Amino acid sequence: GAGVSQSPSNKVTEKGKDVELRCDPISGHTALYWYRQSLGQGLEFLIYFQGNSAPDKSGLPSDRFSAERTGGSVSTLTIQRTQQEDSAVYLCASSPRGGGTGGGNEQFFGPGTRLTVL
Amino acid sequence: GEDVEQSLFLSVREGDSSVINCTYTDSSSTYLYWYKQEPGAGLQLLTYIFSNMDMKQDQRLTVLLNKKDKHLSLRIADTQTGDSAIYFCAESKMSRTGGSYIPTFGRGTSLIVHP
């Protein structure tokens, strides 16, 4: 398909386990974002990749969270030693260009991965 | 407090106009956005406005921007049941590292349209 895809769509894990969430952005989009959406909350920015530049990790809530983007395309968000408060929907978005001056560019969102930590 | 604030719920009758309000904090934000999220789906851009504009109209949607008060509104004319969704306001805000502008979202307004 032509849109952003994420897998899995749902993930249930036990507290203390590691999880990996995958995002396939739209082909050719240089910018990729991860957000977390908790129940009743807005989107919380996690991390931003732009081309080959170093990622902006300023939104990662703890060192248990990390993300990679291989070959400027697919991205994986890893959460180590999951906690119950990590339960949320994790959304990935891509855009044709990055958040440069003013940041005026449309983000295309995937459907999200719903993570439940028991 | 929140960077971007919106009321959480709005209920309207089908055919009426809906007005969703938003306040933001960063006066340097050059772009402001409205996104729509339908149940079980990702966010979809509805419209955006550049900060040197006061108003933008696109079919049933009207965006008003008061830059002095940092207030943004989205008006939906002739609201339909299919408009029921969560509407997110977002501003482009410099990240904490200062390296890039990141769209920063409010908590979303749930619009409920009654037949």
PDB file of C-alpha atoms in Angstrom:
ATOM      1  CA  GLY A   1       0.000   0.000   0.000  1.00  0.00           C
ATOM      2  CA  ALA A   2       0.954   3.618  -0.322  1.00  0.00           C
ATOM      3  CA  GLY A   3       0.471   4.638   3.294  1.00  0.00           C
ATOM      4  CA  VAL A   4       2.448   4.303   6.504  1.00  0.00           C
ATOM      5  CA  SER A   5       2.164   0.829   7.962  1.00  0.00           C
ATOM      6  CA  GLN A   6       2.912  -0.357  11.474  1.00  0.00           C
ATOM      7  CA  SER A   7       3.227  -3.788  12.976  1.00  0.00           C
ATOM      8  CA  PRO A   8       2.000  -5.433  15.012  1.00  0.00           C
ATOM      9  CA  SER A   9      -1.368  -3.721  15.297  1.00  0.00           C
ATOM     10  CA  ASN A  10      -1.749  -5.056  18.836  1.00  0.00           C
ATOM     11  CA  LYS A  11       0.835  -6.300  21.283  1.00  0.00           C
ATOM     12  CA  VAL A  12       0.216  -7.729  24.722  1.00  0.00           C
ATOM     13  CA  THR A  13       3.269  -8.374  26.842  1.00  0.00           C
ATOM     14  CA  GLU A  14       4.220  -9.057  30.417  1.00  0.00           C
ATOM     15  CA  LYS A  15       5.869  -6.511  32.625  1.00  0.00           C
ATOM     16  CA  GLY A  16       9.646  -6.716  32.320  1.00  0.00           C
ATOM     17  CA  LYS A  17       9.720  -8.081  28.761  1.00  0.00           C
ATOM     18  CA  ASP A  18      11.221  -6.221  25.807  1.00  0.00           C
ATOM     19  CA  VAL A  19       9.101  -5.266  22.787  1.00  0.00           C
ATOM     20  CA  GLU A  20       9.866  -4.099  19.277  1.00  0.00           C
ATOM     21  CA  LEU A  21       7.447  -2.023  17.241  1.00  0.00           C
ATOM     22  CA  ARG A  22       7.929  -1.556  13.524  1.00  0.00           C
ATOM     23  CA  CYS A  23       7.112   1.315  11.181  1.00  0.00           C
ATOM     24  CA  ASP A  24       7.267   1.295   7.378  1.00  0.00           C
ATOM     25  CA  PRO A  25       7.067   4.901   6.182  1.00  0.00           C
ATOM     26  CA  ILE A  26       5.908   6.086   2.803  1.00  0.00           C
ATOM     27  CA  SER A  27       8.613   5.488   0.235  1.00  0.00           C
ATOM     28  CA  GLY A  28      10.735   8.561  -0.350  1.00  0.00           C
ATOM     29  CA  HIS A  29       9.738  10.342   2.845  1.00  0.00           C
ATOM     30  CA  THR A  30      12.859  11.595   4.558  1.00  0.00           C
ATOM     31  CA  ALA A  31      11.350  12.393   7.944  1.00  0.00           C
ATOM     32  CA  LEU A  32       9.971   9.860  10.423  1.00  0.00           C
ATOM     33  CA  TYR A  33       8.394  10.511  13.830  1.00  0.00           C
ATOM     34  CA  TRP A  34       7.309   8.323  16.720  1.00  0.00           C
ATOM     35  CA  TYR A  35       4.577   9.459  19.103  1.00  0.00           C
ATOM     36  CA  ARG A  36       2.849   7.854  22.057  1.00  0.00           C
ATOM     37  CA  GLN A  37      -0.870   8.316  22.679  1.00  0.00           C
ATOM     38  CA  SER A  38      -2.056   7.332  26.131  1.00  0.00           C
ATOM     39  CA  LEU A  39      -5.734   7.088  27.033  1.00  0.00           C
ATOM     40  CA  GLY A  40      -7.232  10.564  27.212  1.00  0.00           C
ATOM     41  CA  GLN A  41      -3.907  12.213  26.439  1.00  0.00           C
ATOM     42  CA  GLY A  42      -2.578  14.020  23.422  1.00  0.00           C
ATOM     43  CA  LEU A  43       0.230  12.753  21.283  1.00  0.00           C
ATOM     44  CA  GLU A  44       3.511  12.722  23.136  1.00  0.00           C
ATOM     45  CA  PHE A  45       6.511  13.191  20.870  1.00  0.00           C
ATOM     46  CA  LEU A  46       9.175  10.506  21.298  1.00  0.00           C
ATOM     47  CA  ILE A  47      11.791  10.691  18.559  1.00  0.00           C
ATOM     48  CA  TYR A  48      12.370  12.186  15.101  1.00  0.00           C
ATOM     49  CA  PHE A  49      14.580  10.999  12.240  1.00  0.00           C
ATOM     50  CA  GLN A  50      15.523  13.215   9.325  1.00  0.00           C
ATOM     51  CA  GLY A  51      17.526  11.693   6.506  1.00  0.00           C
ATOM     52  CA  ASN A  52      21.013  10.732   7.634  1.00  0.00           C
ATOM     53  CA  SER A  53      21.152  13.267  10.463  1.00  0.00           C
ATOM     54  CA  ALA A  54      21.414  12.237  14.078  1.00  0.00           C
ATOM     55  CA  PRO A  55      17.903  11.614  15.451  1.00  0.00           C
ATOM     56  CA  ASP A  56      16.220  14.061  17.801  1.00  0.00           C
ATOM     57  CA  LYS A  57      15.651  11.904  20.874  1.00  0.00           C
ATOM     58  CA  SER A  58      14.477  14.684  23.144  1.00  0.00           C
ATOM     59  CA  GLY A  59      11.044  13.109  23.712  1.00  0.00           C
ATOM     60  CA  LEU A  60      12.133   9.653  24.845  1.00  0.00           C
ATOM     61  CA  PRO A  61      10.815   9.249  28.414  1.00  0.00           C
ATOM     62  CA  SER A  62      13.592   7.022  29.712  1.00  0.00           C
ATOM     63  CA  ASP A  63      16.664   5.077  28.637  1.00  0.00           C
ATOM     64  CA  ARG A  64      14.466   1.990  28.287  1.00  0.00           C
ATOM     65  CA  PHE A  65      13.242   3.498  25.017  1.00  0.00           C
ATOM     66  CA  SER A  66      15.337   3.492  21.855  1.00  0.00           C
ATOM     67  CA  ALA A  67      14.711   3.617  18.129  1.00  0.00           C
ATOM     68  CA  GLU A  68      16.576   2.920  14.948  1.00  0.00           C
ATOM     69  CA  ARG A  69      15.962   3.751  11.355  1.00  0.00           C
ATOM     70  CA  THR A  70      17.792   1.497   8.929  1.00  0.00           C
ATOM     71  CA  GLY A  71      18.700   2.673   5.454  1.00  0.00           C
ATOM     72  CA  GLY A  72      16.604   5.784   5.840  1.00  0.00           C
ATOM     73  CA  SER A  73      13.436   3.723   5.630  1.00  0.00           C
ATOM     74  CA  VAL A  74      12.035   1.221   8.143  1.00  0.00           C
ATOM     75  CA  SER A  75      12.155   2.190  11.812  1.00  0.00           C
ATOM     76  CA  THR A  76      11.983   0.070  14.933  1.00  0.00           C
ATOM     77  CA  LEU A  77      11.031   1.399  18.359  1.00  0.00           C
ATOM     78  CA  THR A  78      12.306  -0.808  21.183  1.00  0.00           C
ATOM     79  CA  ILE A  79      11.075  -0.671  24.746  1.00  0.00           C
ATOM     80  CA  GLN A  80      13.147  -2.653  27.223  1.00  0.00           C
ATOM     81  CA  ARG A  81      11.870  -3.997  30.542  1.00  0.00           C
ATOM     82  CA  THR A  82       8.349  -2.808  29.834  1.00  0.00           C
ATOM     83  CA  GLN A  83       6.304  -1.262  32.619  1.00  0.00           C
ATOM     84  CA  GLN A  84       2.535  -0.959  32.920  1.00  0.00           C
ATOM     85  CA  GLU A  85       2.740   2.787  32.334  1.00  0.00           C
ATOM     86  CA  ASP A  86       4.168   2.038  28.880  1.00  0.00           C
ATOM     87  CA  SER A  87       0.712   0.812  27.820  1.00  0.00           C
ATOM     88  CA  ALA A  88      -0.432   3.146  25.044  1.00  0.00           C
ATOM     89  CA  VAL A  89      -0.905   3.417  21.308  1.00  0.00           C
ATOM     90  CA  TYR A  90       2.401   4.067  19.566  1.00  0.00           C
ATOM     91  CA  LEU A  91       1.992   6.070  16.389  1.00  0.00           C
ATOM     92  CA  CYS A  92       4.487   6.502  13.600  1.00  0.00           C
ATOM     93  CA  ALA A  93       4.332   9.280  11.025  1.00  0.00           C
ATOM     94  CA  SER A  94       6.408  10.195   8.005  1.00  0.00           C
ATOM     95  CA  SER A  95       6.632  13.344   5.959  1.00  0.00           C
ATOM     96  CA  PRO A  96       8.258  14.220   2.653  1.00  0.00           C
ATOM     97  CA  ARG A  97      10.712  16.551   4.320  1.00  0.00           C
ATOM     98  CA  GLY A  98      11.750  17.297   7.794  1.00  0.00           C
ATOM     99  CA  GLY A  99      10.995  19.884  10.407  1.00  0.00           C
ATOM    100  CA  GLY A 100      13.279  22.596   9.195  1.00  0.00           C
ATOM    101  CA  THR A 101      12.519  26.280   9.455  1.00  0.00           C
ATOM    102  CA  GLY A 102       8.934  26.587  10.577  1.00  0.00           C
ATOM    103  CA  GLY A 103       8.312  22.899  10.103  1.00  0.00           C
ATOM    104  CA  GLY A 104       5.552  23.302   7.566  1.00  0.00           C
ATOM    105  CA  ASN A 105       4.971  19.877   6.154  1.00  0.00           C
ATOM    106  CA  GLU A 106       2.186  17.330   6.357  1.00  0.00           C
ATOM    107  CA  GLN A 107       2.661  14.240   8.472  1.00  0.00           C
ATOM    108  CA  PHE A 108       1.159  10.975   7.294  1.00  0.00           C
ATOM    109  CA  PHE A 109       0.273   8.726  10.190  1.00  0.00           C
ATOM    110  CA  GLY A 110       0.139   4.978  10.455  1.00  0.00           C
ATOM    111  CA  PRO A 111      -2.721   3.229  12.268  1.00  0.00           C
ATOM    112  CA  GLY A 112      -0.624   2.676  15.373  1.00  0.00           C
ATOM    113  CA  THR A 113       0.394  -0.241  17.556  1.00  0.00           C
ATOM    114  CA  ARG A 114      -1.656  -0.729  20.701  1.00  0.00           C
ATOM    115  CA  LEU A 115       0.697  -1.941  23.432  1.00  0.00           C
ATOM    116  CA  THR A 116      -0.708  -3.484  26.589  1.00  0.00           C
ATOM    117  CA  VAL A 117       1.657  -4.352  29.415  1.00  0.00           C
ATOM    118  CA  LEU A 118       0.157  -6.733  31.956  1.00  0.00           C
TER     119      LEU A 118
ATOM    120  CA  GLY B   1       0.639  23.431  31.826  1.00  0.00           C
ATOM    121  CA  GLU B   2      -0.045  21.913  28.443  1.00  0.00           C
ATOM    122  CA  ASP B   3       1.648  23.445  25.415  1.00  0.00           C
ATOM    123  CA  VAL B   4      -1.478  23.099  23.297  1.00  0.00           C
ATOM    124  CA  GLU B   5      -4.870  23.194  25.014  1.00  0.00           C
ATOM    125  CA  GLN B   6      -8.242  22.128  23.722  1.00  0.00           C
ATOM    126  CA  SER B   7     -11.563  21.317  25.313  1.00  0.00           C
ATOM    127  CA  LEU B   8     -12.064  17.571  25.488  1.00  0.00           C
ATOM    128  CA  PHE B   9     -15.630  17.213  24.238  1.00  0.00           C
ATOM    129  CA  LEU B  10     -18.087  18.942  21.918  1.00  0.00           C
ATOM    130  CA  SER B  11     -21.589  17.748  21.142  1.00  0.00           C
ATOM    131  CA  VAL B  12     -23.668  19.195  18.292  1.00  0.00           C
ATOM    132  CA  ARG B  13     -26.775  18.366  16.295  1.00  0.00           C
ATOM    133  CA  GLU B  14     -26.490  17.264  12.697  1.00  0.00           C
ATOM    134  CA  GLY B  15     -26.719  20.289  10.411  1.00  0.00           C
ATOM    135  CA  ASP B  16     -25.429  22.751  13.009  1.00  0.00           C
ATOM    136  CA  SER B  17     -21.997  24.350  12.913  1.00  0.00           C
ATOM    137  CA  SER B  18     -19.228  23.039  15.163  1.00  0.00           C
ATOM    138  CA  VAL B  19     -16.480  25.249  16.521  1.00  0.00           C
ATOM    139  CA  ILE B  20     -13.437  23.632  18.087  1.00  0.00           C
ATOM    140  CA  ASN B  21     -11.044  25.945  19.903  1.00  0.00           C
ATOM    141  CA  CYS B  22      -7.361  25.643  20.666  1.00  0.00           C
ATOM    142  CA  THR B  23      -4.716  27.747  22.395  1.00  0.00           C
ATOM    143  CA  TYR B  24      -0.997  27.301  21.865  1.00  0.00           C
ATOM    144  CA  THR B  25       2.103  28.687  23.503  1.00  0.00           C
ATOM    145  CA  ASP B  26       4.904  29.197  21.034  1.00  0.00           C
ATOM    146  CA  SER B  27       4.597  32.556  19.300  1.00  0.00           C
ATOM    147  CA  SER B  28       7.304  31.478  16.873  1.00  0.00           C
ATOM    148  CA  SER B  29       5.160  28.649  15.522  1.00  0.00           C
ATOM    149  CA  THR B  30       4.870  29.332  11.832  1.00  0.00           C
ATOM    150  CA  TYR B  31       2.445  26.540  11.020  1.00  0.00           C
ATOM    151  CA  LEU B  32      -0.644  25.403  12.894  1.00  0.00           C
ATOM    152  CA  TYR B  33      -2.527  22.260  11.993  1.00  0.00           C
ATOM    153  CA  TRP B  34      -5.826  20.496  12.473  1.00  0.00           C
ATOM    154  CA  TYR B  35      -5.820  16.704  12.319  1.00  0.00           C
ATOM    155  CA  LYS B  36      -8.756  14.297  12.478  1.00  0.00           C
ATOM    156  CA  GLN B  37      -8.666  10.841  14.040  1.00  0.00           C
ATOM    157  CA  GLU B  38     -11.476   8.427  13.356  1.00  0.00           C
ATOM    158  CA  PRO B  39     -11.946   5.386  15.624  1.00  0.00           C
ATOM    159  CA  GLY B  40      -9.198   2.802  15.180  1.00  0.00           C
ATOM    160  CA  ALA B  41      -7.359   4.911  12.605  1.00  0.00           C
ATOM    161  CA  GLY B  42      -4.303   7.098  12.531  1.00  0.00           C
ATOM    162  CA  LEU B  43      -4.421  10.869  12.343  1.00  0.00           C
ATOM    163  CA  GLN B  44      -5.200  12.539   9.055  1.00  0.00           C
ATOM    164  CA  LEU B  45      -4.353  16.129   8.219  1.00  0.00           C
ATOM    165  CA  LEU B  46      -7.499  18.195   7.701  1.00  0.00           C
ATOM    166  CA  THR B  47      -6.024  21.599   7.099  1.00  0.00           C
ATOM    167  CA  TYR B  48      -3.226  23.896   8.206  1.00  0.00           C
ATOM    168  CA  ILE B  49      -2.669  27.618   8.351  1.00  0.00           C
ATOM    169  CA  PHE B  50       0.468  29.670   8.039  1.00  0.00           C
ATOM    170  CA  SER B  51       0.995  32.144  10.854  1.00  0.00           C
ATOM    171  CA  ASN B  52       0.791  35.222   8.637  1.00  0.00           C
ATOM    172  CA  MET B  53      -2.804  34.365   7.763  1.00  0.00           C
ATOM    173  CA  ASP B  54      -5.916  35.204   9.779  1.00  0.00           C
ATOM    174  CA  MET B  55      -8.312  32.851   8.087  1.00  0.00           C
ATOM    175  CA  LYS B  56      -8.354  29.915   5.734  1.00  0.00           C
ATOM    176  CA  GLN B  57     -11.450  28.354   4.215  1.00  0.00           C
ATOM    177  CA  ASP B  58     -11.684  24.964   2.593  1.00  0.00           C
ATOM    178  CA  GLN B  59     -15.196  23.800   1.691  1.00  0.00           C
ATOM    179  CA  ARG B  60     -17.027  23.239   4.994  1.00  0.00           C
ATOM    180  CA  LEU B  61     -13.945  24.013   7.076  1.00  0.00           C
ATOM    181  CA  THR B  62     -12.926  27.475   8.257  1.00  0.00           C
ATOM    182  CA  VAL B  63      -9.778  28.052  10.303  1.00  0.00           C
ATOM    183  CA  LEU B  64      -9.393  31.291  12.239  1.00  0.00           C
ATOM    184  CA  LEU B  65      -6.084  32.354  13.750  1.00  0.00           C
ATOM    185  CA  ASN B  66      -5.607  35.059  16.359  1.00  0.00           C
ATOM    186  CA  LYS B  67      -1.853  35.235  16.629  1.00  0.00           C
ATOM    187  CA  LYS B  68      -1.901  37.920  19.322  1.00  0.00           C
ATOM    188  CA  ASP B  69      -3.920  35.677  21.648  1.00  0.00           C
ATOM    189  CA  LYS B  70      -2.356  32.461  20.302  1.00  0.00           C
ATOM    190  CA  HIS B  71      -5.844  31.143  19.607  1.00  0.00           C
ATOM    191  CA  LEU B  72      -6.834  28.847  16.771  1.00  0.00           C
ATOM    192  CA  SER B  73     -10.302  27.624  15.894  1.00  0.00           C
ATOM    193  CA  LEU B  74     -11.806  25.158  13.459  1.00  0.00           C
ATOM    194  CA  ARG B  75     -15.354  25.681  12.289  1.00  0.00           C
ATOM    195  CA  ILE B  76     -17.196  22.878  10.535  1.00  0.00           C
ATOM    196  CA  ALA B  77     -20.322  24.054   8.724  1.00  0.00           C
ATOM    197  CA  ASP B  78     -23.352  21.780   8.304  1.00  0.00           C
ATOM    198  CA  THR B  79     -21.860  19.142  10.598  1.00  0.00           C
ATOM    199  CA  GLN B  80     -22.637  15.558   9.611  1.00  0.00           C
ATOM    200  CA  THR B  81     -22.607  12.339  11.636  1.00  0.00           C
ATOM    201  CA  GLY B  82     -19.559  11.309   9.612  1.00  0.00           C
ATOM    202  CA  ASP B  83     -17.695  14.237  11.151  1.00  0.00           C
ATOM    203  CA  SER B  84     -17.780  12.493  14.544  1.00  0.00           C
ATOM    204  CA  ALA B  85     -14.120  11.973  15.445  1.00  0.00           C
ATOM    205  CA  ILE B  86     -11.338  13.365  17.587  1.00  0.00           C
ATOM    206  CA  TYR B  87      -9.858  16.620  16.315  1.00  0.00           C
ATOM    207  CA  PHE B  88      -6.300  17.530  17.227  1.00  0.00           C
ATOM    208  CA  CYS B  89      -4.770  20.965  17.100  1.00  0.00           C
ATOM    209  CA  ALA B  90      -0.987  21.076  16.605  1.00  0.00           C
ATOM    210  CA  GLU B  91       1.723  23.711  16.439  1.00  0.00           C
ATOM    211  CA  SER B  92       5.222  23.439  15.035  1.00  0.00           C
ATOM    212  CA  LYS B  93       7.393  23.829  18.082  1.00  0.00           C
ATOM    213  CA  MET B  94      11.165  23.823  18.413  1.00  0.00           C
ATOM    214  CA  SER B  95      12.294  20.576  20.012  1.00  0.00           C
ATOM    215  CA  ARG B  96      14.069  20.637  23.377  1.00  0.00           C
ATOM    216  CA  THR B  97      17.387  20.089  21.621  1.00  0.00           C
ATOM    217  CA  GLY B  98      16.688  23.091  19.431  1.00  0.00           C
ATOM    218  CA  GLY B  99      17.514  21.122  16.334  1.00  0.00           C
ATOM    219  CA  SER B 100      14.201  20.912  14.579  1.00  0.00           C
ATOM    220  CA  TYR B 101      10.552  21.886  14.574  1.00  0.00           C
ATOM    221  CA  ILE B 102       8.314  19.113  15.812  1.00  0.00           C
ATOM    222  CA  PRO B 103       4.523  19.170  15.502  1.00  0.00           C
ATOM    223  CA  THR B 104       3.235  19.355  19.084  1.00  0.00           C
ATOM    224  CA  PHE B 105      -0.301  18.138  19.629  1.00  0.00           C
ATOM    225  CA  GLY B 106      -3.098  18.930  22.032  1.00  0.00           C
ATOM    226  CA  ARG B 107      -5.120  16.231  23.780  1.00  0.00           C
ATOM    227  CA  GLY B 108      -7.807  16.300  21.125  1.00  0.00           C
ATOM    228  CA  THR B 109     -11.469  17.295  21.125  1.00  0.00           C
ATOM    229  CA  SER B 110     -14.022  14.517  20.738  1.00  0.00           C
ATOM    230  CA  LEU B 111     -16.773  15.773  18.449  1.00  0.00           C
ATOM    231  CA  ILE B 112     -20.067  13.934  18.828  1.00  0.00           C
ATOM    232  CA  VAL B 113     -22.715  14.645  16.222  1.00  0.00           C
ATOM    233  CA  HIS B 114     -26.295  13.722  17.108  1.00  0.00           C
ATOM    234  CA  PRO B 115     -28.768  12.927  14.320  1.00  0.00           C
TER     235      PRO B 115
END
